[in-house]
Amino acid sequence: MSLVFKISKNPQSKIAECDFNNIEFGKLFSDHMFRVDYENGEWKTGEILPYGNISFSPALSSLHYGQAIFEGMKAFKDTNGKPQLFRPLDNFERFNISAVRMGMPEISEALFIESLRQLVNIDQDWIPTKEGSALYLRPFMFATDDFVGVRPSNNYSFIIFCCPVNSYYPKPIKVKVEEKYTRAFDGMAGSAKAAGNYGISMKPTSDAKKEGFDQIIWTDGKEHKYVEESGTTNLFFVLSDETVLTPALDGNILKGVTRDSCIKLLKDANYNVIEKHIDIEEIAQAAREGKLIDAFGTGTAALIAKIETIAYRNERFELPAAEERKISNWLYKKIGDIQTSKIEDKFGWIVKI
Ligand SMILES: *Cc1c(COP(=O)(O)O)cnc(C)c1O
């Protein structure tokens, strides 16, 4: 079922200018990108072309009304240097969930997966191999009608570009429990990876940064009582009896692929993982009693972002040192080893290019 795309090779590779040991996240782009347009109710022929600027009308409807969704995933090399993707079918499924919620057209599995494979194949020399590094892939779709009227767009573009990246959060982070703003509310689009969800998070996050924090912990919009996510990562807490708690997917929480990988690996190793509504008081009380032994965010970019400090109202809870975090260190290593095929992929998560 291999789809045929138009291919225009980049005559001037930039790879020689790239220092793979020192990459700033999201600033360096590989030589090629993929693009396919949606017109008259169907996806046209896709194209792999040199990475570069694209030009649109000022009336581009996604800029005004926000029909824009994206995915974030990674390509790795196995121990023989062959390129591979980690759980791309999960990103594909989530992409269509986001598309449906935002009134945008769905994309076929063949188009999503083949475009990724062919793009990564062409740019496979851009996959860094240092531990914790990868080729970050950014598939996204946005409305392209030149029309300033409120209705779903008739035309869309789907594009994928690639960024070589090193690990995202090198240090454990300080977070603050946010009780004023909220990320998502019942009936909104919290389970869609929609650009607007990020737009509304910028001010609360930069306010927290001014107070010396790296990220916020979102709480529910009704009572600001239940924890939801940390910034743009899913949240996990570990109690001293090694019970692992994570907020249940209730429609307001993004269904993270890394979250799911952590849950499956933990359950497979016989840990007690509980998905439920987590009252911030339960976490605070555990921390006060010295029973909160680990807390971390999970996401494709960071993989595991260990939390060192949680600020809640006028209390500050300091967590054990990073080296002592048995569970988050184990997960980080385990997932990294599966992604690079250093260990067996018993869940079938790897797709070879
Ligand atoms: C992308 C994202 C995550 C993490 O999802 P992964 O599939 O693990 O990368 C978590 N929360 C939000 C809000 C996100 O947008």
Coordinates of C-alpha atoms and ligand atoms in Angstrom, one line a residue:
M1 CA 0.0 0.0 0.0
S2 CA 3.0 2.2 -0.5
L3 CA 1.9 5.7 -1.5
V4 CA 3.8 7.5 -4.2
F5 CA 4.8 11.1 -3.4
K6 CA 6.4 13.7 -5.5
I7 CA 10.0 14.1 -4.4
S8 CA 12.1 17.2 -4.8
K9 CA 15.5 16.7 -3.2
N10 CA 17.2 19.5 -1.4
P11 CA 20.3 20.4 -3.5
Q12 CA 22.0 22.0 -0.5
S13 CA 22.2 19.9 2.6
K14 CA 22.8 21.8 5.8
I15 CA 23.9 18.7 7.8
A16 CA 27.6 19.7 7.8
E17 CA 26.7 22.9 9.8
C18 CA 25.0 20.9 12.5
D19 CA 26.7 20.2 15.8
F20 CA 24.9 17.1 17.0
N21 CA 26.4 17.4 20.5
N22 CA 24.9 20.8 21.1
I23 CA 21.4 21.1 19.8
E24 CA 19.0 23.7 21.0
F25 CA 15.5 22.2 21.1
G26 CA 13.4 23.1 18.1
K27 CA 15.7 25.5 16.4
L28 CA 17.4 23.3 13.8
F29 CA 15.5 21.7 11.0
S30 CA 16.4 18.8 8.7
D31 CA 16.8 19.2 4.9
H32 CA 13.3 18.1 3.9
M33 CA 9.6 18.4 4.8
F34 CA 6.5 16.7 3.7
R35 CA 3.3 18.5 2.5
V36 CA -0.1 17.5 1.3
D37 CA -3.1 19.7 0.7
Y38 CA -6.7 19.0 1.2
E39 CA -9.0 20.5 -1.5
N40 CA -12.5 19.7 -2.8
G41 CA -13.1 17.1 -0.1
E42 CA -9.9 15.1 -0.6
W43 CA -6.2 14.8 0.1
K44 CA -4.2 15.6 -3.1
T45 CA -0.8 14.0 -3.9
G46 CA 1.8 14.5 -1.2
E47 CA 5.2 16.0 -1.8
I48 CA 8.6 15.7 -0.1
L49 CA 10.4 19.0 -0.7
P50 CA 13.3 21.1 0.7
Y51 CA 12.5 22.5 4.2
G52 CA 11.6 26.2 3.7
N53 CA 9.2 29.0 4.2
I54 CA 5.6 28.8 3.0
S55 CA 3.5 31.7 2.0
F56 CA -0.2 32.4 2.7
S57 CA -2.8 35.2 2.6
P58 CA -3.3 37.4 5.6
A59 CA -6.8 36.0 5.7
L60 CA -5.5 32.5 6.3
S61 CA -8.4 31.2 8.4
S62 CA -6.3 29.1 10.9
L63 CA -4.6 32.3 12.0
H64 CA -8.0 33.9 12.9
Y65 CA -10.1 31.1 14.1
G66 CA -7.6 28.5 15.3
Q67 CA -8.3 25.3 13.3
A68 CA -4.8 24.0 13.9
I69 CA -3.6 20.7 15.4
F70 CA -0.3 18.9 15.7
E71 CA 1.5 15.8 16.9
G72 CA 5.0 15.3 18.4
M73 CA 6.9 12.1 18.0
K74 CA 10.4 10.8 17.5
A75 CA 12.6 8.7 15.2
F76 CA 15.6 6.8 16.5
K77 CA 18.3 4.5 15.2
D78 CA 18.5 0.9 16.3
T79 CA 21.8 -0.6 17.4
N80 CA 22.6 -1.3 13.8
G81 CA 22.0 2.3 12.7
K82 CA 18.7 1.6 11.1
P83 CA 16.0 4.3 11.5
Q84 CA 12.7 3.5 13.3
L85 CA 9.7 5.2 14.8
F86 CA 8.3 4.8 18.3
R87 CA 4.5 4.2 18.5
P88 CA 3.5 6.2 15.4
L89 CA 0.1 4.5 15.2
D90 CA -0.8 6.0 18.6
N91 CA 0.1 9.5 17.3
F92 CA -2.0 8.7 14.1
E93 CA -5.0 7.8 16.2
R94 CA -4.7 10.9 18.4
F95 CA -4.3 13.1 15.3
N96 CA -7.6 12.1 14.0
I97 CA -9.3 12.5 17.4
S98 CA -7.9 16.1 17.4
A99 CA -9.1 16.6 13.8
V100 CA -12.6 15.5 14.5
R101 CA -12.9 17.7 17.6
M102 CA -11.7 20.7 15.7
G103 CA -14.0 20.1 12.7
M104 CA -11.1 19.3 10.4
P105 CA -10.8 16.4 7.9
E106 CA -9.3 13.1 9.0
I107 CA -6.3 11.6 7.4
S108 CA -5.8 8.0 6.4
E109 CA -3.4 5.7 8.3
A110 CA -1.5 5.1 5.0
L111 CA -1.0 8.8 4.3
F112 CA 0.1 9.5 7.9
I113 CA 2.5 6.6 8.3
E114 CA 3.9 6.5 4.8
S115 CA 4.6 10.3 4.8
L116 CA 6.5 9.9 8.1
R117 CA 8.5 6.9 6.8
Q118 CA 9.5 8.3 3.5
L119 CA 10.5 11.7 5.1
V120 CA 12.5 10.0 7.9
N121 CA 14.1 7.7 5.3
I122 CA 15.3 10.7 3.2
D123 CA 16.6 12.6 6.3
Q124 CA 17.8 9.6 8.3
D125 CA 21.3 11.0 8.5
W126 CA 19.7 13.7 10.7
I127 CA 18.8 11.2 13.5
P128 CA 21.3 11.9 16.3
T129 CA 22.5 8.8 18.2
K130 CA 23.8 10.3 21.5
E131 CA 21.9 9.0 24.4
G132 CA 18.6 10.9 25.0
S133 CA 18.7 12.4 21.5
A134 CA 16.4 11.8 18.6
L135 CA 14.9 13.2 15.5
Y136 CA 11.8 15.0 16.7
L137 CA 8.9 14.9 14.1
R138 CA 6.2 17.5 14.0
P139 CA 3.2 16.5 11.8
F140 CA 0.5 19.3 11.9
M141 CA -2.6 20.4 10.0
F142 CA -4.1 23.9 9.7
A143 CA -7.0 25.6 7.8
T144 CA -5.9 27.4 4.7
D145 CA -9.0 29.1 3.4
D146 CA -8.5 32.8 2.5
F147 CA -11.7 33.8 4.1
V148 CA -12.7 35.9 7.1
G149 CA -15.9 34.3 8.0
V150 CA -16.6 31.9 10.8
R151 CA -17.1 28.4 9.5
P152 CA -14.9 25.3 9.1
S153 CA -12.3 25.9 6.4
N154 CA -12.7 24.0 3.1
N155 CA -9.0 23.7 2.5
Y156 CA -6.2 22.4 4.8
S157 CA -2.5 21.7 4.6
F158 CA -0.8 18.8 6.4
I159 CA 2.9 19.2 6.9
I160 CA 5.7 17.3 8.7
F161 CA 9.1 18.7 9.5
C162 CA 11.9 17.2 11.6
C163 CA 14.3 18.6 14.2
P164 CA 17.3 16.8 15.6
V165 CA 17.0 17.2 19.4
N166 CA 19.0 16.3 22.6
S167 CA 17.2 15.6 25.9
Y168 CA 14.7 18.4 26.6
Y169 CA 14.7 19.0 30.4
P170 CA 18.2 18.2 31.6
K171 CA 17.5 19.3 35.2
P172 CA 14.7 18.4 37.6
I173 CA 12.0 21.1 37.5
K174 CA 10.2 23.3 40.0
V175 CA 6.5 23.5 39.6
K176 CA 3.6 25.5 41.1
V177 CA 0.1 24.3 41.6
E178 CA -2.0 26.7 39.5
E179 CA -5.3 27.6 41.1
K180 CA -6.4 30.6 39.0
Y181 CA -6.2 29.6 35.4
T182 CA -7.3 26.3 33.8
R183 CA -6.1 24.4 30.7
A184 CA -9.3 22.6 29.8
F185 CA -12.8 22.2 31.1
D186 CA -15.6 19.6 30.5
G187 CA -16.8 19.8 26.9
M188 CA -13.8 21.8 25.7
A189 CA -10.8 20.4 23.8
G190 CA -8.4 19.2 26.5
S191 CA -8.0 15.8 24.9
A192 CA -7.2 17.3 21.4
K193 CA -3.6 18.4 20.6
A194 CA -4.9 21.7 19.4
A195 CA -2.7 24.8 19.0
G196 CA -5.2 26.9 21.0
N197 CA -4.6 24.8 24.1
Y198 CA -1.0 25.9 24.0
G199 CA -1.9 29.5 23.3
I200 CA -4.0 29.8 26.5
S201 CA -1.2 28.3 28.6
M202 CA 1.5 30.9 27.7
K203 CA 0.6 33.6 30.2
P204 CA 0.0 31.4 33.2
T205 CA 3.3 29.6 32.5
S206 CA 5.3 32.8 32.1
D207 CA 3.7 34.3 35.3
A208 CA 5.0 31.2 37.1
K209 CA 8.4 31.6 35.5
K210 CA 8.6 35.1 36.9
E211 CA 8.1 33.6 40.3
G212 CA 11.0 31.2 39.7
F213 CA 9.2 28.1 38.6
D214 CA 9.7 26.1 35.5
Q215 CA 6.2 24.9 35.0
I216 CA 2.7 24.8 36.5
I217 CA 0.5 22.0 37.6
W218 CA -2.9 22.5 36.1
T219 CA -5.9 21.8 38.3
D220 CA -9.5 21.3 37.2
G221 CA -11.6 24.3 36.2
K222 CA -14.5 23.7 38.5
E223 CA -12.9 23.5 42.0
H224 CA -9.1 23.8 41.3
K225 CA -8.8 20.8 43.5
Y226 CA -7.9 17.9 41.2
V227 CA -4.5 17.9 39.5
E228 CA -4.5 17.4 35.7
E229 CA -1.2 17.8 33.9
S230 CA 2.1 19.6 34.4
G231 CA 2.6 22.1 31.6
T232 CA 2.3 20.0 28.5
T233 CA 3.2 16.7 30.1
N234 CA 1.1 14.1 31.9
L235 CA 1.7 13.7 35.6
F236 CA 2.8 10.8 37.8
F237 CA 3.2 10.6 41.6
V238 CA 4.9 7.8 43.5
L239 CA 4.1 7.1 47.2
S240 CA 6.5 5.5 49.6
D241 CA 4.8 2.0 49.2
E242 CA 5.6 2.4 45.5
T243 CA 2.0 2.9 44.5
V244 CA 2.0 5.0 41.3
L245 CA -0.8 7.6 40.8
T246 CA -1.7 9.3 37.6
P247 CA -4.8 11.4 36.7
A248 CA -7.5 9.4 34.9
L249 CA -8.3 10.4 31.3
D250 CA -11.5 12.3 31.8
G251 CA -11.7 14.2 28.6
N252 CA -9.7 17.2 29.9
I253 CA -6.4 15.4 29.9
L254 CA -4.3 14.7 26.8
K255 CA -3.9 11.0 26.2
G256 CA -0.1 10.9 26.2
V257 CA 1.8 8.1 24.4
T258 CA 4.6 8.4 26.9
R259 CA 2.0 8.2 29.7
D260 CA 0.6 5.0 28.2
S261 CA 4.1 3.6 27.8
C262 CA 4.9 4.2 31.5
I263 CA 1.6 2.7 32.7
K264 CA 2.1 -0.5 30.5
L265 CA 5.8 -0.9 31.6
L266 CA 4.9 -0.3 35.3
K267 CA 2.0 -2.8 35.3
D268 CA 4.2 -5.3 33.4
A269 CA 6.7 -5.0 36.3
N270 CA 3.9 -5.6 38.8
Y271 CA 3.7 -2.1 40.1
N272 CA 0.3 -0.9 41.4
V273 CA -0.7 1.9 39.0
I274 CA -3.9 3.8 39.9
E275 CA -5.6 6.1 37.4
K276 CA -8.1 8.3 39.2
H277 CA -9.0 11.9 40.0
I278 CA -6.2 13.0 42.3
D279 CA -7.0 15.6 44.9
I280 CA -4.1 17.9 45.4
E281 CA -4.6 17.6 49.2
E282 CA -3.8 13.9 48.9
I283 CA -0.5 14.7 47.3
A284 CA 0.2 17.5 49.7
Q285 CA -0.5 15.3 52.7
A286 CA 1.8 12.6 51.4
A287 CA 4.5 15.2 50.8
R288 CA 4.1 16.6 54.4
E289 CA 4.5 13.1 55.8
G290 CA 7.6 12.4 53.6
K291 CA 5.6 9.8 51.7
L292 CA 5.9 11.4 48.3
I293 CA 9.1 9.8 46.9
D294 CA 8.8 10.7 43.2
A295 CA 6.9 12.9 40.9
F296 CA 7.4 13.5 37.2
G297 CA 5.8 14.7 34.0
T298 CA 5.8 12.5 30.8
G299 CA 5.9 13.6 27.2
T300 CA 7.6 12.8 23.9
A301 CA 9.9 15.8 24.1
A302 CA 11.2 15.4 27.7
L303 CA 10.4 11.7 28.1
I304 CA 10.5 12.0 31.9
A305 CA 10.7 15.4 33.5
K306 CA 11.5 14.9 37.2
I307 CA 9.9 17.3 39.6
E308 CA 12.2 18.5 42.4
T309 CA 9.9 21.1 44.0
I310 CA 6.1 21.4 44.2
A311 CA 4.8 24.7 45.5
Y312 CA 1.2 24.6 46.8
R313 CA -0.2 27.8 48.3
N314 CA 2.4 28.8 50.9
E315 CA 4.0 25.4 51.2
R316 CA 7.0 24.1 49.2
F317 CA 7.6 20.4 49.0
E318 CA 11.1 19.3 48.2
L319 CA 11.4 15.8 46.7
P320 CA 14.2 13.3 46.9
A321 CA 17.3 13.9 44.8
A322 CA 17.2 12.9 41.2
E323 CA 19.5 9.9 41.6
E324 CA 17.3 8.4 44.2
R325 CA 14.2 8.2 42.0
K326 CA 14.0 4.5 41.4
I327 CA 10.9 4.5 39.3
S328 CA 11.4 7.5 37.1
N329 CA 15.0 6.5 36.5
W330 CA 13.9 3.0 35.6
L331 CA 11.2 4.2 33.2
Y332 CA 13.6 6.7 31.5
K333 CA 16.1 4.0 30.9
K334 CA 13.6 1.3 29.9
I335 CA 11.8 3.5 27.3
G336 CA 15.0 4.9 25.9
D337 CA 16.3 1.3 25.5
I338 CA 13.1 0.2 23.7
Q339 CA 13.2 3.3 21.4
T340 CA 16.7 2.4 20.3
S341 CA 16.2 -1.4 20.3
K342 CA 18.8 -2.1 23.0
I343 CA 16.2 -4.3 24.6
E344 CA 13.3 -6.4 23.3
D345 CA 10.2 -4.5 22.1
K346 CA 7.6 -6.9 23.6
F347 CA 4.7 -4.5 23.2
G348 CA 5.2 -4.0 19.5
W349 CA 5.9 -0.3 19.7
I350 CA 8.6 0.0 17.1
V351 CA 7.9 0.6 13.4
K352 CA 10.9 0.2 11.2
I353 CA 11.3 2.7 8.4
Ligands
LIG1 C1 1.6 16.2 23.8 C2 1.1 16.4 25.1 C3 1.4 15.5 26.2 C4 2.3 14.4 26.0 O1 1.9 13.4 25.1 P1 3.0 12.4 24.5 O2 2.2 11.6 23.5 O3 3.5 11.6 25.6 O4 4.1 13.2 23.9 C5 0.8 15.8 27.4 N1 0.0 16.8 27.6 C6 -0.3 17.7 26.7 C7 -1.2 18.8 27.0 C8 0.2 17.5 25.4 O5 -0.1 18.4 24.4

